[in-house]
Amino acid sequence: MKIEGVAALVTGANRGLGAAIAQALLDAGATVYGGARDPATVTNHRLIPVRLDVTNDDDITNAVRTCADVSIVVNNAGILRQSASLADGALEAARAEMETNYFGSLRIARAFAPILRDNGGGALVNVLSVLSFISMPQGATYSASKSASWSLTNALRIELRRQGTLVVAVHAGFIDTDMAAGVTGEKVSPESVAKQIVTAVASDAEEVLADATSEMVKAALPNDLSALYPTLQAQWDTEMAEQS
Ligand SMILES: NC(=O)c1ccc[n+]([C@@H]2O[C@H](COP(=O)([O-])OP(=O)(O)OC[C@H]3O[C@@H](n4cnc5c(N)ncnc54)[C@H](OP(=O)(O)O)[C@@H]3O)[C@@H](O)[C@H]2O)c1
């Protein structure tokens, strides 16, 4: 799709990857709403700050009103609690991560799907992780939330195809942001991931494997299920056609 001249919303746009995605969209000629829990933390003056905690229904209702012209929505906001499944506090960590990473993305998708439809289809980008494919006990509860979000993304792609919305899944290993500040290993830059996202949206690509780690882990999955999705798509299209 053409990015120049369209409006976009990025959640968690005040720092880290979200700030880089917002800048990349600006560079591509979009008008960009910068969603943030505290709009005062959006320091890029080219962004239009929008109060948007993705766990808050009132914020989402208001953002839908403010950002009614968007044709690109990026579900970027996320949290990492670094909890193993059996660690103290794991249930609380899992609930918090699910609430932001999974339910937050689901809420935003549900709220903005009609807007994307009315604005010609557009694109919904979900920032996932290599941990959607594989689990690490160091971040077991986070991995579960990103796996759930990957599942959500795959269903949304089918549900939204009829209205012409491109759904992009973004996977990366470590990205050089606050979230991975404690990691000493290799990290991809947020600017590189952001650029790849913009290229994917511009070229109608449904998946971004942003670094060698995510490429390697995806390639190691026992089977690539993508061949099964056309059948699921056909079943869904038939059911929808019967209902309309
Ligand atoms: N860094 C990595 O290694 C890595 C790897 C793969 C995927 N990811 C994913 O990339 C995305 C961006 O992460 P990052 O690396 O940029 O992390 P980050 O530096 O910790 O930034 C997280 C962003 O999400 C926002 N956020 C958190 N909870 C929110 C909520 N309830 N509502 C709205 N915004 C909220 C934060 O806002 P505040 O400033 O208000 O906290 C901040 O803007 C996340 O989905 C993350 O899971 C990161």
mmCIF file with all atom_site columns, N, CA and C and ligand atoms in Angstrom, residues 11-19 21 35-38 41 52-56 59 75-80 99-101 104-105 126-131 142 145-146 170-181 183 187-188 190 211, ligand 1:
data_model
loop_
_atom_site.group_PDB
_atom_site.id
_atom_site.type_symbol
_atom_site.label_atom_id
_atom_site.label_alt_id
_atom_site.label_comp_id
_atom_site.label_asym_id
_atom_site.label_entity_id
_atom_site.label_seq_id
_atom_site.pdbx_PDB_ins_code
_atom_site.Cartn_x
_atom_site.Cartn_y
_atom_site.Cartn_z
_atom_site.occupancy
_atom_site.B_iso_or_equiv
_atom_site.pdbx_formal_charge
_atom_site.auth_seq_id
_atom_site.auth_comp_id
_atom_site.auth_asym_id
_atom_site.auth_atom_id
_atom_site.pdbx_PDB_model_num
ATOM   1   N N   . THR A 1 11  ? 1.031  2.274   18.785 1.00 0.00 ? 11  THR A N   1
ATOM   2   C CA  . THR A 1 11  ? 0.891  2.217   20.249 1.00 0.00 ? 11  THR A CA  1
ATOM   3   C C   . THR A 1 11  ? 2.282  2.131   20.880 1.00 0.00 ? 11  THR A C   1
ATOM   4   N N   . GLY A 1 12  ? 2.431  2.692   22.058 1.00 0.00 ? 12  GLY A N   1
ATOM   5   C CA  . GLY A 1 12  ? 3.740  2.704   22.730 1.00 0.00 ? 12  GLY A CA  1
ATOM   6   C C   . GLY A 1 12  ? 4.768  3.449   21.900 1.00 0.00 ? 12  GLY A C   1
ATOM   7   N N   . ALA A 1 13  ? 4.365  4.612   21.361 1.00 0.00 ? 13  ALA A N   1
ATOM   8   C CA  . ALA A 1 13  ? 5.227  5.347   20.414 1.00 0.00 ? 13  ALA A CA  1
ATOM   9   C C   . ALA A 1 13  ? 6.192  6.296   21.109 1.00 0.00 ? 13  ALA A C   1
ATOM   10  N N   . ASN A 1 14  ? 6.165  6.327   22.447 1.00 0.00 ? 14  ASN A N   1
ATOM   11  C CA  . ASN A 1 14  ? 6.983  7.308   23.161 1.00 0.00 ? 14  ASN A CA  1
ATOM   12  C C   . ASN A 1 14  ? 8.434  6.899   23.304 1.00 0.00 ? 14  ASN A C   1
ATOM   13  N N   . ARG A 1 15  ? 8.724  5.583   23.153 1.00 0.00 ? 15  ARG A N   1
ATOM   14  C CA  . ARG A 1 15  ? 10.134 5.166   23.291 1.00 0.00 ? 15  ARG A CA  1
ATOM   15  C C   . ARG A 1 15  ? 10.327 3.813   22.607 1.00 0.00 ? 15  ARG A C   1
ATOM   16  N N   . GLY A 1 16  ? 11.586 3.374   22.557 1.00 0.00 ? 16  GLY A N   1
ATOM   17  C CA  . GLY A 1 16  ? 11.902 2.043   22.046 1.00 0.00 ? 16  GLY A CA  1
ATOM   18  C C   . GLY A 1 16  ? 11.481 1.840   20.601 1.00 0.00 ? 16  GLY A C   1
ATOM   19  N N   . LEU A 1 17  ? 11.058 0.632   20.307 1.00 0.00 ? 17  LEU A N   1
ATOM   20  C CA  . LEU A 1 17  ? 10.699 0.290   18.930 1.00 0.00 ? 17  LEU A CA  1
ATOM   21  C C   . LEU A 1 17  ? 9.549  1.147   18.413 1.00 0.00 ? 17  LEU A C   1
ATOM   22  N N   . GLY A 1 18  ? 8.577  1.440   19.287 1.00 0.00 ? 18  GLY A N   1
ATOM   23  C CA  . GLY A 1 18  ? 7.429  2.241   18.849 1.00 0.00 ? 18  GLY A CA  1
ATOM   24  C C   . GLY A 1 18  ? 7.849  3.605   18.338 1.00 0.00 ? 18  GLY A C   1
ATOM   25  N N   . ALA A 1 19  ? 8.805  4.237   19.035 1.00 0.00 ? 19  ALA A N   1
ATOM   26  C CA  . ALA A 1 19  ? 9.303  5.548   18.592 1.00 0.00 ? 19  ALA A CA  1
ATOM   27  C C   . ALA A 1 19  ? 9.979  5.417   17.224 1.00 0.00 ? 19  ALA A C   1
ATOM   28  N N   . ILE A 1 21  ? 9.355  3.063   14.918 1.00 0.00 ? 21  ILE A N   1
ATOM   29  C CA  . ILE A 1 21  ? 8.332  2.786   13.886 1.00 0.00 ? 21  ILE A CA  1
ATOM   30  C C   . ILE A 1 21  ? 7.632  4.087   13.504 1.00 0.00 ? 21  ILE A C   1
ATOM   31  N N   . GLY A 1 35  ? 0.603  6.917   20.110 1.00 0.00 ? 35  GLY A N   1
ATOM   32  C CA  . GLY A 1 35  ? -0.120 6.472   21.304 1.00 0.00 ? 35  GLY A CA  1
ATOM   33  C C   . GLY A 1 35  ? 0.839  6.284   22.457 1.00 0.00 ? 35  GLY A C   1
ATOM   34  N N   . ALA A 1 36  ? 0.443  6.749   23.657 1.00 0.00 ? 36  ALA A N   1
ATOM   35  C CA  . ALA A 1 36  ? 1.292  6.567   24.836 1.00 0.00 ? 36  ALA A CA  1
ATOM   36  C C   . ALA A 1 36  ? 0.419  6.627   26.080 1.00 0.00 ? 36  ALA A C   1
ATOM   37  N N   . ARG A 1 37  ? 0.849  5.863   27.105 1.00 0.00 ? 37  ARG A N   1
ATOM   38  C CA  . ARG A 1 37  ? 0.091  5.914   28.371 1.00 0.00 ? 37  ARG A CA  1
ATOM   39  C C   . ARG A 1 37  ? 0.082  7.341   28.888 1.00 0.00 ? 37  ARG A C   1
ATOM   40  N N   . ASP A 1 38  ? 1.218  8.020   28.770 1.00 0.00 ? 38  ASP A N   1
ATOM   41  C CA  . ASP A 1 38  ? 1.304  9.427   29.150 1.00 0.00 ? 38  ASP A CA  1
ATOM   42  C C   . ASP A 1 38  ? 1.719  10.223  27.912 1.00 0.00 ? 38  ASP A C   1
ATOM   43  N N   . THR A 1 41  ? 5.025  12.099  27.360 1.00 0.00 ? 41  THR A N   1
ATOM   44  C CA  . THR A 1 41  ? 6.312  11.421  27.124 1.00 0.00 ? 41  THR A CA  1
ATOM   45  C C   . THR A 1 41  ? 6.604  11.265  25.628 1.00 0.00 ? 41  THR A C   1
ATOM   46  N N   . LEU A 1 52  ? -3.136 6.730   25.217 1.00 0.00 ? 52  LEU A N   1
ATOM   47  C CA  . LEU A 1 52  ? -3.617 5.396   24.856 1.00 0.00 ? 52  LEU A CA  1
ATOM   48  C C   . LEU A 1 52  ? -2.893 4.314   25.650 1.00 0.00 ? 52  LEU A C   1
ATOM   49  N N   . ASP A 1 53  ? -3.541 3.948   26.769 1.00 0.00 ? 53  ASP A N   1
ATOM   50  C CA  . ASP A 1 53  ? -3.135 2.743   27.491 1.00 0.00 ? 53  ASP A CA  1
ATOM   51  C C   . ASP A 1 53  ? -3.954 1.617   26.883 1.00 0.00 ? 53  ASP A C   1
ATOM   52  N N   . VAL A 1 54  ? -3.285 0.627   26.297 1.00 0.00 ? 54  VAL A N   1
ATOM   53  C CA  . VAL A 1 54  ? -4.014 -0.406  25.547 1.00 0.00 ? 54  VAL A CA  1
ATOM   54  C C   . VAL A 1 54  ? -4.804 -1.348  26.451 1.00 0.00 ? 54  VAL A C   1
ATOM   55  N N   . THR A 1 55  ? -4.679 -1.171  27.769 1.00 0.00 ? 55  THR A N   1
ATOM   56  C CA  . THR A 1 55  ? -5.499 -1.964  28.693 1.00 0.00 ? 55  THR A CA  1
ATOM   57  C C   . THR A 1 55  ? -6.710 -1.164  29.173 1.00 0.00 ? 55  THR A C   1
ATOM   58  N N   . ASN A 1 56  ? -6.872 0.049   28.648 1.00 0.00 ? 56  ASN A N   1
ATOM   59  C CA  . ASN A 1 56  ? -7.920 0.946   29.156 1.00 0.00 ? 56  ASN A CA  1
ATOM   60  C C   . ASN A 1 56  ? -8.982 1.196   28.073 1.00 0.00 ? 56  ASN A C   1
ATOM   61  N N   . ASP A 1 59  ? -9.661 4.903   27.084 1.00 0.00 ? 59  ASP A N   1
ATOM   62  C CA  . ASP A 1 59  ? -8.601 5.445   26.213 1.00 0.00 ? 59  ASP A CA  1
ATOM   63  C C   . ASP A 1 59  ? -8.817 4.975   24.773 1.00 0.00 ? 59  ASP A C   1
ATOM   64  N N   . ASN A 1 75  ? 0.220  -2.336  16.473 1.00 0.00 ? 75  ASN A N   1
ATOM   65  C CA  . ASN A 1 75  ? 0.166  -2.842  17.843 1.00 0.00 ? 75  ASN A CA  1
ATOM   66  C C   . ASN A 1 75  ? 1.593  -3.110  18.295 1.00 0.00 ? 75  ASN A C   1
ATOM   67  N N   . ASN A 1 76  ? 2.215  -2.111  18.907 1.00 0.00 ? 76  ASN A N   1
ATOM   68  C CA  . ASN A 1 76  ? 3.608  -2.237  19.328 1.00 0.00 ? 76  ASN A CA  1
ATOM   69  C C   . ASN A 1 76  ? 3.748  -2.338  20.852 1.00 0.00 ? 76  ASN A C   1
ATOM   70  N N   . ALA A 1 77  ? 2.856  -1.676  21.601 1.00 0.00 ? 77  ALA A N   1
ATOM   71  C CA  . ALA A 1 77  ? 2.995  -1.610  23.066 1.00 0.00 ? 77  ALA A CA  1
ATOM   72  C C   . ALA A 1 77  ? 3.146  -3.013  23.651 1.00 0.00 ? 77  ALA A C   1
ATOM   73  N N   . GLY A 1 78  ? 4.096  -3.156  24.558 1.00 0.00 ? 78  GLY A N   1
ATOM   74  C CA  . GLY A 1 78  ? 4.291  -4.466  25.166 1.00 0.00 ? 78  GLY A CA  1
ATOM   75  C C   . GLY A 1 78  ? 5.079  -4.368  26.453 1.00 0.00 ? 78  GLY A C   1
ATOM   76  N N   . ILE A 1 79  ? 4.943  -5.408  27.280 1.00 0.00 ? 79  ILE A N   1
ATOM   77  C CA  . ILE A 1 79  ? 5.723  -5.476  28.522 1.00 0.00 ? 79  ILE A CA  1
ATOM   78  C C   . ILE A 1 79  ? 6.357  -6.859  28.662 1.00 0.00 ? 79  ILE A C   1
ATOM   79  N N   . LEU A 1 80  ? 7.452  -6.881  29.394 1.00 0.00 ? 80  LEU A N   1
ATOM   80  C CA  . LEU A 1 80  ? 8.181  -8.129  29.681 1.00 0.00 ? 80  LEU A CA  1
ATOM   81  C C   . LEU A 1 80  ? 8.464  -8.175  31.173 1.00 0.00 ? 80  LEU A C   1
ATOM   82  N N   . GLU A 1 99  ? -2.546 -9.233  29.542 1.00 0.00 ? 99  GLU A N   1
ATOM   83  C CA  . GLU A 1 99  ? -3.431 -8.064  29.489 1.00 0.00 ? 99  GLU A CA  1
ATOM   84  C C   . GLU A 1 99  ? -2.916 -7.023  28.485 1.00 0.00 ? 99  GLU A C   1
ATOM   85  N N   . THR A 1 100 ? -1.619 -6.785  28.495 1.00 0.00 ? 100 THR A N   1
ATOM   86  C CA  . THR A 1 100 ? -1.050 -5.795  27.566 1.00 0.00 ? 100 THR A CA  1
ATOM   87  C C   . THR A 1 100 ? -0.772 -6.412  26.197 1.00 0.00 ? 100 THR A C   1
ATOM   88  N N   . ASN A 1 101 ? 0.002  -7.492  26.181 1.00 0.00 ? 101 ASN A N   1
ATOM   89  C CA  . ASN A 1 101 ? 0.530  -8.005  24.908 1.00 0.00 ? 101 ASN A CA  1
ATOM   90  C C   . ASN A 1 101 ? -0.558 -8.690  24.076 1.00 0.00 ? 101 ASN A C   1
ATOM   91  N N   . GLY A 1 104 ? -4.444 -6.416  24.908 1.00 0.00 ? 104 GLY A N   1
ATOM   92  C CA  . GLY A 1 104 ? -4.274 -5.061  24.382 1.00 0.00 ? 104 GLY A CA  1
ATOM   93  C C   . GLY A 1 104 ? -4.333 -5.062  22.854 1.00 0.00 ? 104 GLY A C   1
ATOM   94  N N   . SER A 1 105 ? -3.602 -5.994  22.247 1.00 0.00 ? 105 SER A N   1
ATOM   95  C CA  . SER A 1 105 ? -3.600 -6.091  20.776 1.00 0.00 ? 105 SER A CA  1
ATOM   96  C C   . SER A 1 105 ? -4.988 -6.465  20.261 1.00 0.00 ? 105 SER A C   1
ATOM   97  N N   . ASN A 1 126 ? 1.144  -6.266  13.877 1.00 0.00 ? 126 ASN A N   1
ATOM   98  C CA  . ASN A 1 126 ? 1.284  -6.735  15.247 1.00 0.00 ? 126 ASN A CA  1
ATOM   99  C C   . ASN A 1 126 ? 2.747  -7.062  15.527 1.00 0.00 ? 126 ASN A C   1
ATOM   100 N N   . VAL A 1 127 ? 3.329  -6.338  16.486 1.00 0.00 ? 127 VAL A N   1
ATOM   101 C CA  . VAL A 1 127 ? 4.716  -6.606  16.871 1.00 0.00 ? 127 VAL A CA  1
ATOM   102 C C   . VAL A 1 127 ? 4.713  -7.794  17.826 1.00 0.00 ? 127 VAL A C   1
ATOM   103 N N   . LEU A 1 128 ? 5.284  -8.901  17.367 1.00 0.00 ? 128 LEU A N   1
ATOM   104 C CA  . LEU A 1 128 ? 5.316  -10.139 18.138 1.00 0.00 ? 128 LEU A CA  1
ATOM   105 C C   . LEU A 1 128 ? 6.749  -10.353 18.622 1.00 0.00 ? 128 LEU A C   1
ATOM   106 N N   . SER A 1 129 ? 7.294  -11.537 18.437 1.00 0.00 ? 129 SER A N   1
ATOM   107 C CA  . SER A 1 129 ? 8.643  -11.825 18.933 1.00 0.00 ? 129 SER A CA  1
ATOM   108 C C   . SER A 1 129 ? 9.074  -13.166 18.363 1.00 0.00 ? 129 SER A C   1
ATOM   109 N N   . VAL A 1 130 ? 10.371 -13.459 18.441 1.00 0.00 ? 130 VAL A N   1
ATOM   110 C CA  . VAL A 1 130 ? 10.801 -14.825 18.151 1.00 0.00 ? 130 VAL A CA  1
ATOM   111 C C   . VAL A 1 130 ? 10.193 -15.757 19.195 1.00 0.00 ? 130 VAL A C   1
ATOM   112 N N   . LEU A 1 131 ? 9.845  -15.189 20.371 1.00 0.00 ? 131 LEU A N   1
ATOM   113 C CA  . LEU A 1 131 ? 9.267  -15.998 21.448 1.00 0.00 ? 131 LEU A CA  1
ATOM   114 C C   . LEU A 1 131 ? 7.794  -16.333 21.200 1.00 0.00 ? 131 LEU A C   1
ATOM   115 N N   . TYR A 1 142 ? 5.982  -14.314 29.303 1.00 0.00 ? 142 TYR A N   1
ATOM   116 C CA  . TYR A 1 142 ? 6.027  -13.406 28.148 1.00 0.00 ? 142 TYR A CA  1
ATOM   117 C C   . TYR A 1 142 ? 5.890  -14.222 26.858 1.00 0.00 ? 142 TYR A C   1
ATOM   118 N N   . SER A 1 145 ? 2.438  -15.076 26.139 1.00 0.00 ? 145 SER A N   1
ATOM   119 C CA  . SER A 1 145 ? 1.628  -13.940 25.661 1.00 0.00 ? 145 SER A CA  1
ATOM   120 C C   . SER A 1 145 ? 1.927  -13.641 24.198 1.00 0.00 ? 145 SER A C   1
ATOM   121 N N   . LYS A 1 146 ? 3.168  -13.809 23.778 1.00 0.00 ? 146 LYS A N   1
ATOM   122 C CA  . LYS A 1 146 ? 3.534  -13.530 22.388 1.00 0.00 ? 146 LYS A CA  1
ATOM   123 C C   . LYS A 1 146 ? 3.071  -14.662 21.467 1.00 0.00 ? 146 LYS A C   1
ATOM   124 N N   . VAL A 1 170 ? 5.219  -9.352  13.018 1.00 0.00 ? 170 VAL A N   1
ATOM   125 C CA  . VAL A 1 170 ? 6.632  -8.944  13.116 1.00 0.00 ? 170 VAL A CA  1
ATOM   126 C C   . VAL A 1 170 ? 7.317  -9.767  14.205 1.00 0.00 ? 170 VAL A C   1
ATOM   127 N N   . HIS A 1 171 ? 8.349  -10.481 13.816 1.00 0.00 ? 171 HIS A N   1
ATOM   128 C CA  . HIS A 1 171 ? 9.097  -11.301 14.773 1.00 0.00 ? 171 HIS A CA  1
ATOM   129 C C   . HIS A 1 171 ? 10.544 -10.829 14.820 1.00 0.00 ? 171 HIS A C   1
ATOM   130 N N   . ALA A 1 172 ? 11.081 -10.743 16.031 1.00 0.00 ? 172 ALA A N   1
ATOM   131 C CA  . ALA A 1 172 ? 12.498 -10.393 16.186 1.00 0.00 ? 172 ALA A CA  1
ATOM   132 C C   . ALA A 1 172 ? 13.043 -11.073 17.429 1.00 0.00 ? 172 ALA A C   1
ATOM   133 N N   . GLY A 1 173 ? 14.344 -11.282 17.440 1.00 0.00 ? 173 GLY A N   1
ATOM   134 C CA  . GLY A 1 173 ? 15.025 -11.708 18.666 1.00 0.00 ? 173 GLY A CA  1
ATOM   135 C C   . GLY A 1 173 ? 15.182 -10.477 19.542 1.00 0.00 ? 173 GLY A C   1
ATOM   136 N N   . PHE A 1 174 ? 16.372 -10.239 20.050 1.00 0.00 ? 174 PHE A N   1
ATOM   137 C CA  . PHE A 1 174 ? 16.549 -9.064  20.901 1.00 0.00 ? 174 PHE A CA  1
ATOM   138 C C   . PHE A 1 174 ? 16.657 -7.789  20.068 1.00 0.00 ? 174 PHE A C   1
ATOM   139 N N   . ILE A 1 175 ? 15.922 -6.772  20.513 1.00 0.00 ? 175 ILE A N   1
ATOM   140 C CA  . ILE A 1 175 ? 15.970 -5.449  19.877 1.00 0.00 ? 175 ILE A CA  1
ATOM   141 C C   . ILE A 1 175 ? 16.614 -4.497  20.885 1.00 0.00 ? 175 ILE A C   1
ATOM   142 N N   . ASP A 1 176 ? 17.429 -3.587  20.402 1.00 0.00 ? 176 ASP A N   1
ATOM   143 C CA  . ASP A 1 176 ? 18.214 -2.724  21.297 1.00 0.00 ? 176 ASP A CA  1
ATOM   144 C C   . ASP A 1 176 ? 17.359 -1.579  21.865 1.00 0.00 ? 176 ASP A C   1
ATOM   145 N N   . THR A 1 177 ? 16.538 -1.928  22.849 1.00 0.00 ? 177 THR A N   1
ATOM   146 C CA  . THR A 1 177 ? 15.662 -0.954  23.526 1.00 0.00 ? 177 THR A CA  1
ATOM   147 C C   . THR A 1 177 ? 15.763 -1.180  25.038 1.00 0.00 ? 177 THR A C   1
ATOM   148 N N   . ASP A 1 178 ? 15.006 -0.398  25.795 1.00 0.00 ? 178 ASP A N   1
ATOM   149 C CA  . ASP A 1 178 ? 15.001 -0.567  27.261 1.00 0.00 ? 178 ASP A CA  1
ATOM   150 C C   . ASP A 1 178 ? 14.636 -2.000  27.651 1.00 0.00 ? 178 ASP A C   1
ATOM   151 N N   . MET A 1 179 ? 13.724 -2.609  26.873 1.00 0.00 ? 179 MET A N   1
ATOM   152 C CA  . MET A 1 179 ? 13.248 -3.948  27.241 1.00 0.00 ? 179 MET A CA  1
ATOM   153 C C   . MET A 1 179 ? 14.391 -4.957  27.285 1.00 0.00 ? 179 MET A C   1
ATOM   154 N N   . ALA A 1 180 ? 15.375 -4.778  26.421 1.00 0.00 ? 180 ALA A N   1
ATOM   155 C CA  . ALA A 1 180 ? 16.496 -5.722  26.343 1.00 0.00 ? 180 ALA A CA  1
ATOM   156 C C   . ALA A 1 180 ? 17.779 -5.089  26.883 1.00 0.00 ? 180 ALA A C   1
ATOM   157 N N   . ALA A 1 181 ? 17.617 -4.098  27.768 1.00 0.00 ? 181 ALA A N   1
ATOM   158 C CA  . ALA A 1 181 ? 18.800 -3.373  28.272 1.00 0.00 ? 181 ALA A CA  1
ATOM   159 C C   . ALA A 1 181 ? 19.765 -4.311  29.000 1.00 0.00 ? 181 ALA A C   1
ATOM   160 N N   . VAL A 1 183 ? 20.492 -7.337  28.269 1.00 0.00 ? 183 VAL A N   1
ATOM   161 C CA  . VAL A 1 183 ? 21.018 -8.388  27.389 1.00 0.00 ? 183 VAL A CA  1
ATOM   162 C C   . VAL A 1 183 ? 22.355 -7.939  26.812 1.00 0.00 ? 183 VAL A C   1
ATOM   163 N N   . LYS A 1 187 ? 21.927 -7.691  19.310 1.00 0.00 ? 187 LYS A N   1
ATOM   164 C CA  . LYS A 1 187 ? 20.597 -7.067  19.259 1.00 0.00 ? 187 LYS A CA  1
ATOM   165 C C   . LYS A 1 187 ? 20.451 -6.348  17.921 1.00 0.00 ? 187 LYS A C   1
ATOM   166 N N   . VAL A 1 188 ? 19.262 -6.439  17.338 1.00 0.00 ? 188 VAL A N   1
ATOM   167 C CA  . VAL A 1 188 ? 18.998 -5.682  16.116 1.00 0.00 ? 188 VAL A CA  1
ATOM   168 C C   . VAL A 1 188 ? 18.574 -4.268  16.542 1.00 0.00 ? 188 VAL A C   1
ATOM   169 N N   . PRO A 1 190 ? 16.355 -0.882  16.704 1.00 0.00 ? 190 PRO A N   1
ATOM   170 C CA  . PRO A 1 190 ? 14.926 -0.596  16.480 1.00 0.00 ? 190 PRO A CA  1
ATOM   171 C C   . PRO A 1 190 ? 14.697 0.061   15.118 1.00 0.00 ? 190 PRO A C   1
ATOM   172 N N   . ASP A 1 211 ? 15.441 -10.442 12.052 1.00 0.00 ? 211 ASP A N   1
ATOM   173 C CA  . ASP A 1 211 ? 16.861 -10.711 12.294 1.00 0.00 ? 211 ASP A CA  1
ATOM   174 C C   . ASP A 1 211 ? 17.151 -12.189 12.052 1.00 0.00 ? 211 ASP A C   1
HETATM 175 N N1  . LIG B 2 .   ? 13.263 -5.332  22.944 1.00 0.00 ? 1   LIG B N1  1
HETATM 176 C C1  . LIG B 2 .   ? 13.224 -6.583  22.508 1.00 0.00 ? 1   LIG B C1  1
HETATM 177 O O1  . LIG B 2 .   ? 14.214 -7.341  22.656 1.00 0.00 ? 1   LIG B O1  1
HETATM 178 C C2  . LIG B 2 .   ? 12.008 -7.102  21.790 1.00 0.00 ? 1   LIG B C2  1
HETATM 179 C C3  . LIG B 2 .   ? 12.121 -8.250  21.000 1.00 0.00 ? 1   LIG B C3  1
HETATM 180 C C4  . LIG B 2 .   ? 11.011 -8.724  20.307 1.00 0.00 ? 1   LIG B C4  1
HETATM 181 C C5  . LIG B 2 .   ? 9.815  -8.054  20.410 1.00 0.00 ? 1   LIG B C5  1
HETATM 182 N N2  . LIG B 2 .   ? 9.703  -6.940  21.198 1.00 0.00 ? 1   LIG B N2  1
HETATM 183 C C6  . LIG B 2 .   ? 8.406  -6.274  21.271 1.00 0.00 ? 1   LIG B C6  1
HETATM 184 O O2  . LIG B 2 .   ? 8.541  -4.980  20.711 1.00 0.00 ? 1   LIG B O2  1
HETATM 185 C C7  . LIG B 2 .   ? 7.516  -4.123  21.247 1.00 0.00 ? 1   LIG B C7  1
HETATM 186 C C8  . LIG B 2 .   ? 8.163  -2.834  21.726 1.00 0.00 ? 1   LIG B C8  1
HETATM 187 O O3  . LIG B 2 .   ? 9.038  -3.150  22.806 1.00 0.00 ? 1   LIG B O3  1
HETATM 188 P P1  . LIG B 2 .   ? 10.352 -2.296  23.114 1.00 0.00 ? 1   LIG B P1  1
HETATM 189 O O4  . LIG B 2 .   ? 11.507 -3.183  22.909 1.00 0.00 ? 1   LIG B O4  1
HETATM 190 O O5  . LIG B 2 .   ? 10.298 -0.997  22.441 1.00 0.00 ? 1   LIG B O5  1
HETATM 191 O O6  . LIG B 2 .   ? 10.140 -2.146  24.698 1.00 0.00 ? 1   LIG B O6  1
HETATM 192 P P2  . LIG B 2 .   ? 10.267 -0.902  25.659 1.00 0.00 ? 1   LIG B P2  1
HETATM 193 O O7  . LIG B 2 .   ? 11.484 -0.141  25.298 1.00 0.00 ? 1   LIG B O7  1
HETATM 194 O O8  . LIG B 2 .   ? 10.137 -1.455  27.029 1.00 0.00 ? 1   LIG B O8  1
HETATM 195 O O9  . LIG B 2 .   ? 8.973  -0.030  25.285 1.00 0.00 ? 1   LIG B O9  1
HETATM 196 C C9  . LIG B 2 .   ? 7.697  -0.554  25.540 1.00 0.00 ? 1   LIG B C9  1
HETATM 197 C C10 . LIG B 2 .   ? 6.672  0.442   25.064 1.00 0.00 ? 1   LIG B C10 1
HETATM 198 O O10 . LIG B 2 .   ? 5.375  -0.104  25.300 1.00 0.00 ? 1   LIG B O10 1
HETATM 199 C C11 . LIG B 2 .   ? 4.634  0.853   26.054 1.00 0.00 ? 1   LIG B C11 1
HETATM 200 N N3  . LIG B 2 .   ? 3.598  0.225   26.876 1.00 0.00 ? 1   LIG B N3  1
HETATM 201 C C12 . LIG B 2 .   ? 3.733  -0.721  27.823 1.00 0.00 ? 1   LIG B C12 1
HETATM 202 N N4  . LIG B 2 .   ? 2.539  -1.018  28.354 1.00 0.00 ? 1   LIG B N4  1
HETATM 203 C C13 . LIG B 2 .   ? 1.626  -0.238  27.709 1.00 0.00 ? 1   LIG B C13 1
HETATM 204 C C14 . LIG B 2 .   ? 0.225  -0.088  27.789 1.00 0.00 ? 1   LIG B C14 1
HETATM 205 N N5  . LIG B 2 .   ? -0.516 -0.792  28.662 1.00 0.00 ? 1   LIG B N5  1
HETATM 206 N N6  . LIG B 2 .   ? -0.387 0.787   26.954 1.00 0.00 ? 1   LIG B N6  1
HETATM 207 C C15 . LIG B 2 .   ? 0.335  1.513   26.056 1.00 0.00 ? 1   LIG B C15 1
HETATM 208 N N7  . LIG B 2 .   ? 1.670  1.448   25.957 1.00 0.00 ? 1   LIG B N7  1
HETATM 209 C C16 . LIG B 2 .   ? 2.303  0.565   26.774 1.00 0.00 ? 1   LIG B C16 1
HETATM 210 C C17 . LIG B 2 .   ? 5.675  1.564   26.891 1.00 0.00 ? 1   LIG B C17 1
HETATM 211 O O11 . LIG B 2 .   ? 5.129  2.785   27.400 1.00 0.00 ? 1   LIG B O11 1
HETATM 212 P P3  . LIG B 2 .   ? 5.631  3.429   28.814 1.00 0.00 ? 1   LIG B P3  1
HETATM 213 O O12 . LIG B 2 .   ? 6.777  4.328   28.453 1.00 0.00 ? 1   LIG B O12 1
HETATM 214 O O13 . LIG B 2 .   ? 4.428  4.126   29.329 1.00 0.00 ? 1   LIG B O13 1
HETATM 215 O O14 . LIG B 2 .   ? 6.060  2.304   29.697 1.00 0.00 ? 1   LIG B O14 1
HETATM 216 C C18 . LIG B 2 .   ? 6.748  1.763   25.834 1.00 0.00 ? 1   LIG B C18 1
HETATM 217 O O15 . LIG B 2 .   ? 6.410  2.809   24.956 1.00 0.00 ? 1   LIG B O15 1
HETATM 218 C C19 . LIG B 2 .   ? 6.854  -4.924  22.373 1.00 0.00 ? 1   LIG B C19 1
HETATM 219 O O16 . LIG B 2 .   ? 5.643  -5.484  21.899 1.00 0.00 ? 1   LIG B O16 1
HETATM 220 C C20 . LIG B 2 .   ? 7.869  -6.027  22.663 1.00 0.00 ? 1   LIG B C20 1
HETATM 221 O O17 . LIG B 2 .   ? 7.267  -7.148  23.236 1.00 0.00 ? 1   LIG B O17 1
HETATM 222 C C21 . LIG B 2 .   ? 10.777 -6.437  21.868 1.00 0.00 ? 1   LIG B C21 1
#
